[in-house]
PDB file of N, CA and C in Angstrom:
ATOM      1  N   UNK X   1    -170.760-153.643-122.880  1.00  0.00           N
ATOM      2  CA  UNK X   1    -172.017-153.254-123.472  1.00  0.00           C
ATOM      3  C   UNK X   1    -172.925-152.699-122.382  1.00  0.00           C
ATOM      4  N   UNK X   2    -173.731-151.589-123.137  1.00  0.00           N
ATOM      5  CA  UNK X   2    -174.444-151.443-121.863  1.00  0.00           C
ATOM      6  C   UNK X   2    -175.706-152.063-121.177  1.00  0.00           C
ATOM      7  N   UNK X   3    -176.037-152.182-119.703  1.00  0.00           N
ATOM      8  CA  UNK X   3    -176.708-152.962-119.071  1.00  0.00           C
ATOM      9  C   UNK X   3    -178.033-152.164-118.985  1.00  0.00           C
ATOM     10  N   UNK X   4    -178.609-152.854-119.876  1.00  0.00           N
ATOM     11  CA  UNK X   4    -180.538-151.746-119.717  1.00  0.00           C
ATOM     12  C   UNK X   4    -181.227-152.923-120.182  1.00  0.00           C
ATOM     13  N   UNK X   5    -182.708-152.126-119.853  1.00  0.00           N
ATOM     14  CA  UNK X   5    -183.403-153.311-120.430  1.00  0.00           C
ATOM     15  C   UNK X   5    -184.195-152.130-121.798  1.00  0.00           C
ATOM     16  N   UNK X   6    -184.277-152.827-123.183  1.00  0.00           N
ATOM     17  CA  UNK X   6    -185.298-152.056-124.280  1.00  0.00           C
ATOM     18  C   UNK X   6    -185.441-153.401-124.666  1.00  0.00           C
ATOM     19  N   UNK X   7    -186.876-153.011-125.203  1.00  0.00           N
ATOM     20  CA  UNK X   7    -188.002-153.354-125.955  1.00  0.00           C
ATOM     21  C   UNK X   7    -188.227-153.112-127.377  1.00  0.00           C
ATOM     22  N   UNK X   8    -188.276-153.483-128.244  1.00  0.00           N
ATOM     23  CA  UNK X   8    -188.812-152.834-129.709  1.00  0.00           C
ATOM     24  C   UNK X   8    -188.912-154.434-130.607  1.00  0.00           C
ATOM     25  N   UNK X   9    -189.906-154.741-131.340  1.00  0.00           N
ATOM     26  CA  UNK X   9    -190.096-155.387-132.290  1.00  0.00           C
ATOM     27  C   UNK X   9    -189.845-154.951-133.961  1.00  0.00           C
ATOM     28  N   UNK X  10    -189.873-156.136-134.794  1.00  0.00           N
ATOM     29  CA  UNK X  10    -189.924-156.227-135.965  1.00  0.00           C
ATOM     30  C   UNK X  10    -190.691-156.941-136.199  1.00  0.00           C
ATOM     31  N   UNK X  11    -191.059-157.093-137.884  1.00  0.00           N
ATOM     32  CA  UNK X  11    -191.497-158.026-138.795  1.00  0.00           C
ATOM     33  C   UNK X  11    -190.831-158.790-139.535  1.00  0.00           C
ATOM     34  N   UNK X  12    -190.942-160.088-139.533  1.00  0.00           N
ATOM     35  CA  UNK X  12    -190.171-161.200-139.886  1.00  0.00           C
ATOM     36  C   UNK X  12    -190.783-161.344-141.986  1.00  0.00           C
ATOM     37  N   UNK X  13    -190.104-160.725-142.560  1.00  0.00           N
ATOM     38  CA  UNK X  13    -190.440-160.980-143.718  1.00  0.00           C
ATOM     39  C   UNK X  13    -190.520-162.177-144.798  1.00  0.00           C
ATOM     40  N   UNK X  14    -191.031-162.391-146.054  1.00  0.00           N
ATOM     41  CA  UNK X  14    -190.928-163.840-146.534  1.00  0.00           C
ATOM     42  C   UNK X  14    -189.847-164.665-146.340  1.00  0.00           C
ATOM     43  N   UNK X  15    -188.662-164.027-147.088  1.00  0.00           N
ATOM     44  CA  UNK X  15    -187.428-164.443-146.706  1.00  0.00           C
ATOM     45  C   UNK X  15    -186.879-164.869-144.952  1.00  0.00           C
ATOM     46  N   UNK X  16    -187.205-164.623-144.469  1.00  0.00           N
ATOM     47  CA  UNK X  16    -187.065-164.492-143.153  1.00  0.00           C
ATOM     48  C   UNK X  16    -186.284-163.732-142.270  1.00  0.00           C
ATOM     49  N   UNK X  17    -185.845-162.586-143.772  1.00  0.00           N
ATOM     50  CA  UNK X  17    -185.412-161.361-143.106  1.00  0.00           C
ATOM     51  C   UNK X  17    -185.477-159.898-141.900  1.00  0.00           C
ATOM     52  N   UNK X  18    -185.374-159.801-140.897  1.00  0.00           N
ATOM     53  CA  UNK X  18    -185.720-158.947-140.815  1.00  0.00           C
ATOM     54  C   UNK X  18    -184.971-157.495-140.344  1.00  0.00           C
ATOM     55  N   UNK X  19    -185.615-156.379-140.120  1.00  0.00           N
ATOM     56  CA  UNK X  19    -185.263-155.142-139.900  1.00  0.00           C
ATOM     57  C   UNK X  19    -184.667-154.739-138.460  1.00  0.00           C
ATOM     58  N   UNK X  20    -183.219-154.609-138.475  1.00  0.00           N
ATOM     59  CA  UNK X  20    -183.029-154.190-136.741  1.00  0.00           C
ATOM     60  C   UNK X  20    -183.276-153.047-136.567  1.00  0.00           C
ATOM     61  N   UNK X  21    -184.073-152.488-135.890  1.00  0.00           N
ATOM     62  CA  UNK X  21    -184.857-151.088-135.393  1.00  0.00           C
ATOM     63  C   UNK X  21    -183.319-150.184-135.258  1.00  0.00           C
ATOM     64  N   UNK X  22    -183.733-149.281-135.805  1.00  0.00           N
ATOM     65  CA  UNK X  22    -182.588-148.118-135.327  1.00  0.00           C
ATOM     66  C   UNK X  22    -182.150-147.978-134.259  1.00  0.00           C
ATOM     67  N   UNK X  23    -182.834-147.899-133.081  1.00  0.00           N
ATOM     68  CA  UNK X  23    -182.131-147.500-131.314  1.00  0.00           C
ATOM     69  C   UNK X  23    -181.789-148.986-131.404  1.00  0.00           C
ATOM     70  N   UNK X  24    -182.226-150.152-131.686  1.00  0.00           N
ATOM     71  CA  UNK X  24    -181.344-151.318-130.612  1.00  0.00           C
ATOM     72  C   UNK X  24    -180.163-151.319-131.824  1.00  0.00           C
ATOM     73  N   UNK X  25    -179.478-150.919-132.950  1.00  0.00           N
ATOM     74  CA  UNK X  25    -179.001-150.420-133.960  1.00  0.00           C
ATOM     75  C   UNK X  25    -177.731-149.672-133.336  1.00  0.00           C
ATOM     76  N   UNK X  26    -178.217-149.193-132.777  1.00  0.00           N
ATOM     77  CA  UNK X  26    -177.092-147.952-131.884  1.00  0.00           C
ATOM     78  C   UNK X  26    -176.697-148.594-130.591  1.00  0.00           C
ATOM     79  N   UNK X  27    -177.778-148.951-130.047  1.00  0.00           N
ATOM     80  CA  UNK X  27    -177.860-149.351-128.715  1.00  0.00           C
ATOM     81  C   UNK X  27    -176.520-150.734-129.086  1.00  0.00           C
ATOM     82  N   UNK X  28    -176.355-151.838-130.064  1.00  0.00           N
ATOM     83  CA  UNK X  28    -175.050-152.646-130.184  1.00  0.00           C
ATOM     84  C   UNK X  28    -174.069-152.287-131.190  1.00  0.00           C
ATOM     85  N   UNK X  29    -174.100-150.735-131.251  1.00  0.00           N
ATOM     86  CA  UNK X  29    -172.783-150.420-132.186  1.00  0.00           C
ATOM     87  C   UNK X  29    -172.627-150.765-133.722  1.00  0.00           C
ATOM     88  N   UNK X  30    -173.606-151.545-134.542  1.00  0.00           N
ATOM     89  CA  UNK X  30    -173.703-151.319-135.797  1.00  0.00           C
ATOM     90  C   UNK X  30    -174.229-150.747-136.530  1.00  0.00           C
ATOM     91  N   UNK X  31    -173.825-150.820-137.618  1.00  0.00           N
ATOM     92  CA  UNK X  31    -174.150-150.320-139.189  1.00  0.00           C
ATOM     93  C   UNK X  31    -174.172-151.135-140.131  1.00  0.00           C
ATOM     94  N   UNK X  32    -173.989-150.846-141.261  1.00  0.00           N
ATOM     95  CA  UNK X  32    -174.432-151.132-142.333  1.00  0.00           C
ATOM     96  C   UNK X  32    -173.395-151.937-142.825  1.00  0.00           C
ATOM     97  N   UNK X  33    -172.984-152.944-143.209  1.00  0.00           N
ATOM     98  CA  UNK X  33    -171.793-154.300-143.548  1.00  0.00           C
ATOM     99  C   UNK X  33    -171.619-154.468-142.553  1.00  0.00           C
ATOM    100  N   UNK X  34    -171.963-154.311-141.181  1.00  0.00           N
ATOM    101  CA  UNK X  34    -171.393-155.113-139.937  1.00  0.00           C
ATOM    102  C   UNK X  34    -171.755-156.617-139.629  1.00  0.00           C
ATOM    103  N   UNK X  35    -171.497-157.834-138.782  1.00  0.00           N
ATOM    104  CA  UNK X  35    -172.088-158.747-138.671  1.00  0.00           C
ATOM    105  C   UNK X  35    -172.711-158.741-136.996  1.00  0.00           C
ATOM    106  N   UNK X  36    -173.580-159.538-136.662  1.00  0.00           N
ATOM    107  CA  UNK X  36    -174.360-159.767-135.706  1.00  0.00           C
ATOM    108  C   UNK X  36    -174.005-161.317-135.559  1.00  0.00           C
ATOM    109  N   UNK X  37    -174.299-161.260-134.123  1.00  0.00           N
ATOM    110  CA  UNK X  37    -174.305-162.912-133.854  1.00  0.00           C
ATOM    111  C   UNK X  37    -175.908-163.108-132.867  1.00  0.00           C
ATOM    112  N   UNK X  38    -175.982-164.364-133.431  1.00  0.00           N
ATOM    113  CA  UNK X  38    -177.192-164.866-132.571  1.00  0.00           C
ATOM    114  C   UNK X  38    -176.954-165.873-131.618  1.00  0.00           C
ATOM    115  N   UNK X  39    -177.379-165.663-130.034  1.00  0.00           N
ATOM    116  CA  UNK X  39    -177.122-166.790-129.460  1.00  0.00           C
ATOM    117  C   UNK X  39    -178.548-166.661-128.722  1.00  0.00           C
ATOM    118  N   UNK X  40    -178.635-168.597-129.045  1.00  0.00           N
ATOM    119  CA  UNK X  40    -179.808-168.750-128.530  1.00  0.00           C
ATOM    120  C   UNK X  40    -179.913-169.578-127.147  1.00  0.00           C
ATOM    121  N   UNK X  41    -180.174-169.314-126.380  1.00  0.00           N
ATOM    122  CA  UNK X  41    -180.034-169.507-124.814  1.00  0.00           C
ATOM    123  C   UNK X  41    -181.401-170.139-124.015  1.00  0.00           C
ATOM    124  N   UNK X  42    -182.023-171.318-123.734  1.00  0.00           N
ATOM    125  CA  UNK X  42    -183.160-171.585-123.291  1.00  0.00           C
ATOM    126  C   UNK X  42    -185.002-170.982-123.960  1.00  0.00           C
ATOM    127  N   UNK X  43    -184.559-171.248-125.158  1.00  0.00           N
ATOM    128  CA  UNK X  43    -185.775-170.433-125.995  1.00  0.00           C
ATOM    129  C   UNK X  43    -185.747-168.910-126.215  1.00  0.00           C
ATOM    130  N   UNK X  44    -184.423-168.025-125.702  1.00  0.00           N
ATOM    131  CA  UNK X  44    -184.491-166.666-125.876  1.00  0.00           C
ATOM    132  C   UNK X  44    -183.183-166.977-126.834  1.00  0.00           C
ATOM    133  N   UNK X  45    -183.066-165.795-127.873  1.00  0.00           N
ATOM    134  CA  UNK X  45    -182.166-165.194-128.651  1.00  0.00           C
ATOM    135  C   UNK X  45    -181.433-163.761-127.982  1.00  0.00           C
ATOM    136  N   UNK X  46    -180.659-163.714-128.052  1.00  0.00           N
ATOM    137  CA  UNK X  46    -179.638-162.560-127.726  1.00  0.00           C
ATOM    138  C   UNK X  46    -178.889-162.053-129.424  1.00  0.00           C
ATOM    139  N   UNK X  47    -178.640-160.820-129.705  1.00  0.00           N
ATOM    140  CA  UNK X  47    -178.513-160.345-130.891  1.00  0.00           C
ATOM    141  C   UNK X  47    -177.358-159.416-130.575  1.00  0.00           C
ATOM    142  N   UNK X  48    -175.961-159.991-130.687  1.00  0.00           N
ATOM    143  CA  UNK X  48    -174.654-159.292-130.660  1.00  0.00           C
ATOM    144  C   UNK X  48    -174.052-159.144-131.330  1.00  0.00           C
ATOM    145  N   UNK X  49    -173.439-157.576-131.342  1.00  0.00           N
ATOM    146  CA  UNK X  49    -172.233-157.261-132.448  1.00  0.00           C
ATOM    147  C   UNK X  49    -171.492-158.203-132.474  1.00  0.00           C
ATOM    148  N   UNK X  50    -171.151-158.828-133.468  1.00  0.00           N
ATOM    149  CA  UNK X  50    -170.225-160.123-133.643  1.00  0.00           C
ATOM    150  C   UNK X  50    -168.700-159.573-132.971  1.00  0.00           C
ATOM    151  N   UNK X  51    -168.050-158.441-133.482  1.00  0.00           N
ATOM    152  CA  UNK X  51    -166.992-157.888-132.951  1.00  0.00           C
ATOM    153  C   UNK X  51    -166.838-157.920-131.512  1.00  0.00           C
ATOM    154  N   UNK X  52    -167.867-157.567-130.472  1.00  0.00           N
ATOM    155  CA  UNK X  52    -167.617-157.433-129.639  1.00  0.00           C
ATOM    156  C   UNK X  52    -167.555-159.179-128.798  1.00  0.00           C
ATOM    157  N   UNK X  53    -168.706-159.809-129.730  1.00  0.00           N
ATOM    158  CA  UNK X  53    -168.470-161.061-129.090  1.00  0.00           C
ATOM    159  C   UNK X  53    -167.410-161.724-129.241  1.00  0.00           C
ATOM    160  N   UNK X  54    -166.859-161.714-130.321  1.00  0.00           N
ATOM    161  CA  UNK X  54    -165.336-162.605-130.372  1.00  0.00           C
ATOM    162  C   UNK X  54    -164.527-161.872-129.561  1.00  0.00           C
ATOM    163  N   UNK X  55    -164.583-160.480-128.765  1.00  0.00           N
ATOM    164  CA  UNK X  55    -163.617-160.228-128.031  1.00  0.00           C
ATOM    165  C   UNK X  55    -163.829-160.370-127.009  1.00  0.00           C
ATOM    166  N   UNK X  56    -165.080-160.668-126.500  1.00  0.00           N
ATOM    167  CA  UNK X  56    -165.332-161.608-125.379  1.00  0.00           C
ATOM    168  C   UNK X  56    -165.197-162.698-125.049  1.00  0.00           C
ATOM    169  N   UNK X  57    -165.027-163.358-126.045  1.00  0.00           N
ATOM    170  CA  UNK X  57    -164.679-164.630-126.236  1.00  0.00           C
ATOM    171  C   UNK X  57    -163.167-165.071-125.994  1.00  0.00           C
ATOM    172  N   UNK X  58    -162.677-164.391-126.695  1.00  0.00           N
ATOM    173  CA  UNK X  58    -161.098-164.029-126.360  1.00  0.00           C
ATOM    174  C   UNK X  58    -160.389-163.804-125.054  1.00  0.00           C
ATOM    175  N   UNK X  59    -161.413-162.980-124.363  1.00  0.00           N
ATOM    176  CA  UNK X  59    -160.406-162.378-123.204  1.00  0.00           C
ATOM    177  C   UNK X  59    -161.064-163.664-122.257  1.00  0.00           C
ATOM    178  N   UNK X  60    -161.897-164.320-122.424  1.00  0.00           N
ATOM    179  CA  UNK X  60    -162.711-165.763-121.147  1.00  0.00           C
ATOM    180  C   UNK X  60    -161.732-166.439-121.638  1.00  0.00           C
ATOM    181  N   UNK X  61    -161.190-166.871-122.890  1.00  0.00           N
ATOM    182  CA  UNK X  61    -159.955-167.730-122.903  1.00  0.00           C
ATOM    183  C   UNK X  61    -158.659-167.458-122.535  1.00  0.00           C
ATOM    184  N   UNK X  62    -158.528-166.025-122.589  1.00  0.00           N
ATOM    185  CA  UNK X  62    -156.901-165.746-121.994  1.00  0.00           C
ATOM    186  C   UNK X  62    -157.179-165.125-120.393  1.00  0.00           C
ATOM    187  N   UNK X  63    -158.499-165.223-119.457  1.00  0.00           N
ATOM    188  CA  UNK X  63    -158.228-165.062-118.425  1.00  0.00           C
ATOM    189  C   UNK X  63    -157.385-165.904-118.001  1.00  0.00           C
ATOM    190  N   UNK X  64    -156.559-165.431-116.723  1.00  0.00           N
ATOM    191  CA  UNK X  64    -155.531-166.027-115.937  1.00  0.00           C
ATOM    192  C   UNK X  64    -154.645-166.394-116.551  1.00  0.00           C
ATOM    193  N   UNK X  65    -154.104-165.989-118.267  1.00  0.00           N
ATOM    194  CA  UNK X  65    -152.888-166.488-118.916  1.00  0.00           C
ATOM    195  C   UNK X  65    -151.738-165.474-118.261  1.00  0.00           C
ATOM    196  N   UNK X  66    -152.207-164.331-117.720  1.00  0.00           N
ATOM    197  CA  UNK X  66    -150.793-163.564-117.915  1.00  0.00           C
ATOM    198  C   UNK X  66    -150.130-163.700-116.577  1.00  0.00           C
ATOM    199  N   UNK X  67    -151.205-164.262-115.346  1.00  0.00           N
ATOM    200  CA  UNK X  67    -150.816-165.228-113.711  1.00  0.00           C
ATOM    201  C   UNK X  67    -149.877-166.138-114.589  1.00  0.00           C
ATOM    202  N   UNK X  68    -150.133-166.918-115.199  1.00  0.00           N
ATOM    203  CA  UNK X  68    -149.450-168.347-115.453  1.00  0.00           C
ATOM    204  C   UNK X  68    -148.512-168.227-115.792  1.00  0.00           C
ATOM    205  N   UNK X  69    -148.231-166.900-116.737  1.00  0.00           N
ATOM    206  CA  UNK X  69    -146.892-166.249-117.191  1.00  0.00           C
ATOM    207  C   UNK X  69    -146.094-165.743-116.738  1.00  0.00           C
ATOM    208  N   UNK X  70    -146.654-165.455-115.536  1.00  0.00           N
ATOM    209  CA  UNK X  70    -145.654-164.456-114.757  1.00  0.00           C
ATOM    210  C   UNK X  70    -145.091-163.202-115.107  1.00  0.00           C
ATOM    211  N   UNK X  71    -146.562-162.484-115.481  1.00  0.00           N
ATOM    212  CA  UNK X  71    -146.519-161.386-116.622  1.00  0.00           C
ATOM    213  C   UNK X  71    -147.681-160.355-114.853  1.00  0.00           C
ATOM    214  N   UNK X  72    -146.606-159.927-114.791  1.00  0.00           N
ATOM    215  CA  UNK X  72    -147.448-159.015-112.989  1.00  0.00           C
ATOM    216  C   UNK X  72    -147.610-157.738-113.495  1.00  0.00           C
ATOM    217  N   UNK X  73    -146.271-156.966-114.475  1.00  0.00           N
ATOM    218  CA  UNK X  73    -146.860-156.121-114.161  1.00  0.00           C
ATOM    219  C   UNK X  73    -146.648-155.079-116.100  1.00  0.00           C
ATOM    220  N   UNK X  74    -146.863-153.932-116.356  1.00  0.00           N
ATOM    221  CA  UNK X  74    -146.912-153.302-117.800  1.00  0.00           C
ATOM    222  C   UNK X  74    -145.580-153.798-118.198  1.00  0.00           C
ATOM    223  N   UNK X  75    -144.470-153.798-117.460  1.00  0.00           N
ATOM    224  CA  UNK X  75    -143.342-153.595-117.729  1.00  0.00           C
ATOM    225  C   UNK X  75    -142.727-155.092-118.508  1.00  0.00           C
ATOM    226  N   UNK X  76    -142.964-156.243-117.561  1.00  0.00           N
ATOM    227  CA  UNK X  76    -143.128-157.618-118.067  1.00  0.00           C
ATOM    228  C   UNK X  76    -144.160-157.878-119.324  1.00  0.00           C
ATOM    229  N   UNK X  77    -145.141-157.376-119.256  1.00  0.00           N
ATOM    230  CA  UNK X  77    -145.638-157.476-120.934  1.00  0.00           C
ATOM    231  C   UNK X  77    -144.772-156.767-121.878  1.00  0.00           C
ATOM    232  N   UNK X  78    -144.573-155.454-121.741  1.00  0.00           N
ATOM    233  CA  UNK X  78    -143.881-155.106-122.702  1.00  0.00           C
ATOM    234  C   UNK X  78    -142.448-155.504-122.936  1.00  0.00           C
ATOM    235  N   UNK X  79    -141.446-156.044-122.184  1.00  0.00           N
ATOM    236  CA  UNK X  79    -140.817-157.087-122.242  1.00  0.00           C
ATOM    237  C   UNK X  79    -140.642-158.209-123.095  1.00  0.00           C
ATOM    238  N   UNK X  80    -142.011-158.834-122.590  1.00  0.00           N
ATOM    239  CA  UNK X  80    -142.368-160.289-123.899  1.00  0.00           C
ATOM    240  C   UNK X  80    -142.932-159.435-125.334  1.00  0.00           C
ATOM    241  N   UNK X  81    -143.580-158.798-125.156  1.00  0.00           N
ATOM    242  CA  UNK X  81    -143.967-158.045-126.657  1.00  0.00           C
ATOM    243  C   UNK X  81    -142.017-157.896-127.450  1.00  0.00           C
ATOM    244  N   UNK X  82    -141.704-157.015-126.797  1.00  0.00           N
ATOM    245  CA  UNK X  82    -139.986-156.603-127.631  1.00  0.00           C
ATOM    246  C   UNK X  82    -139.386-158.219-127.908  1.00  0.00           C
ATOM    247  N   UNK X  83    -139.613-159.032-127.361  1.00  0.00           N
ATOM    248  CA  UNK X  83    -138.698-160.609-126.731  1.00  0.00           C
ATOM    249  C   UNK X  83    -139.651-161.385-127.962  1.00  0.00           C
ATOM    250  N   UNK X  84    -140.871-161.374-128.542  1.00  0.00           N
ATOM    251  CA  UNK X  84    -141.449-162.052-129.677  1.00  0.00           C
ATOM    252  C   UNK X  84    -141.305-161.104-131.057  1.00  0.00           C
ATOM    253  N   UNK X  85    -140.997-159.674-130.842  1.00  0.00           N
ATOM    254  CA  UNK X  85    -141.082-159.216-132.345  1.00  0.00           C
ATOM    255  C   UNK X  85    -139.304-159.366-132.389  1.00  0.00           C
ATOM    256  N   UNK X  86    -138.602-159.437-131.226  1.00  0.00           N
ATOM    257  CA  UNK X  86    -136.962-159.971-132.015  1.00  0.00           C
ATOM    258  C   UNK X  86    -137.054-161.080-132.536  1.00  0.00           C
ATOM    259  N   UNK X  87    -137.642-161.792-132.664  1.00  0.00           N
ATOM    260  CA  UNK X  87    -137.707-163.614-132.150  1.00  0.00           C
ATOM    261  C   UNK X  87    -138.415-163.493-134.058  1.00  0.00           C
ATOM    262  N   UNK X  88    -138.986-162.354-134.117  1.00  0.00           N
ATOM    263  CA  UNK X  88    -139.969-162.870-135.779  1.00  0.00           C
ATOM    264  C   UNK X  88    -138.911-161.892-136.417  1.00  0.00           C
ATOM    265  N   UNK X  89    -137.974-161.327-136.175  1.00  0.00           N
ATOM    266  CA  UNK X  89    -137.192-160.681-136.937  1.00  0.00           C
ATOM    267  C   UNK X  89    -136.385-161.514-137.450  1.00  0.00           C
ATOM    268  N   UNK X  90    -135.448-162.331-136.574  1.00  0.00           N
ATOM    269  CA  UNK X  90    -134.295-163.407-136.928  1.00  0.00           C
ATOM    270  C   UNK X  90    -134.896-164.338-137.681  1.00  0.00           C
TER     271      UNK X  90
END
């Protein structure tokens, strides 16, 4: 994601809905049926494409899996890739 700093407010409506401004809109890659995540961090909120966060999330859990595997280099992944889709064929 990119590293800037913007500014822009909303209005928090009855519901407690509110409007994500068009540029910070663009600025995290959604639209319209997308989801957002909220993380709230020492009294600040952070407002992330949910997509991108679960794939952040993902790759902090599989750092250092493919060291442990002994997966060094393209050739050894693609290896285990061919070695699990025989394995779901049989």
């Amino acid at each position: 994601m990119m590293n800037q700093t913007f500014i822009d407010n909303a209005k928090v409506m009855a519901k407690g809905q509110v409007t994500i401004p068009k540029d910070i809109r663009e600025i995290l890659g959604v639209s319209c049926g997308d989801r957002i995540t909220f993380v709230v961090e020492n009294g600040s909120v952070r407002l992330i494409n949910s997509a991108v966060y679960a794939m952040q999330i993902l790759q902090a859990q599989m750092e250092g899996e493919a060291e442990q595997n002994d997966l060094s280099t393209d050739e050894d992944i693609m290896d285990l890739v061919k070695d699990v889709r025989a394995e779901s064929v049989e």
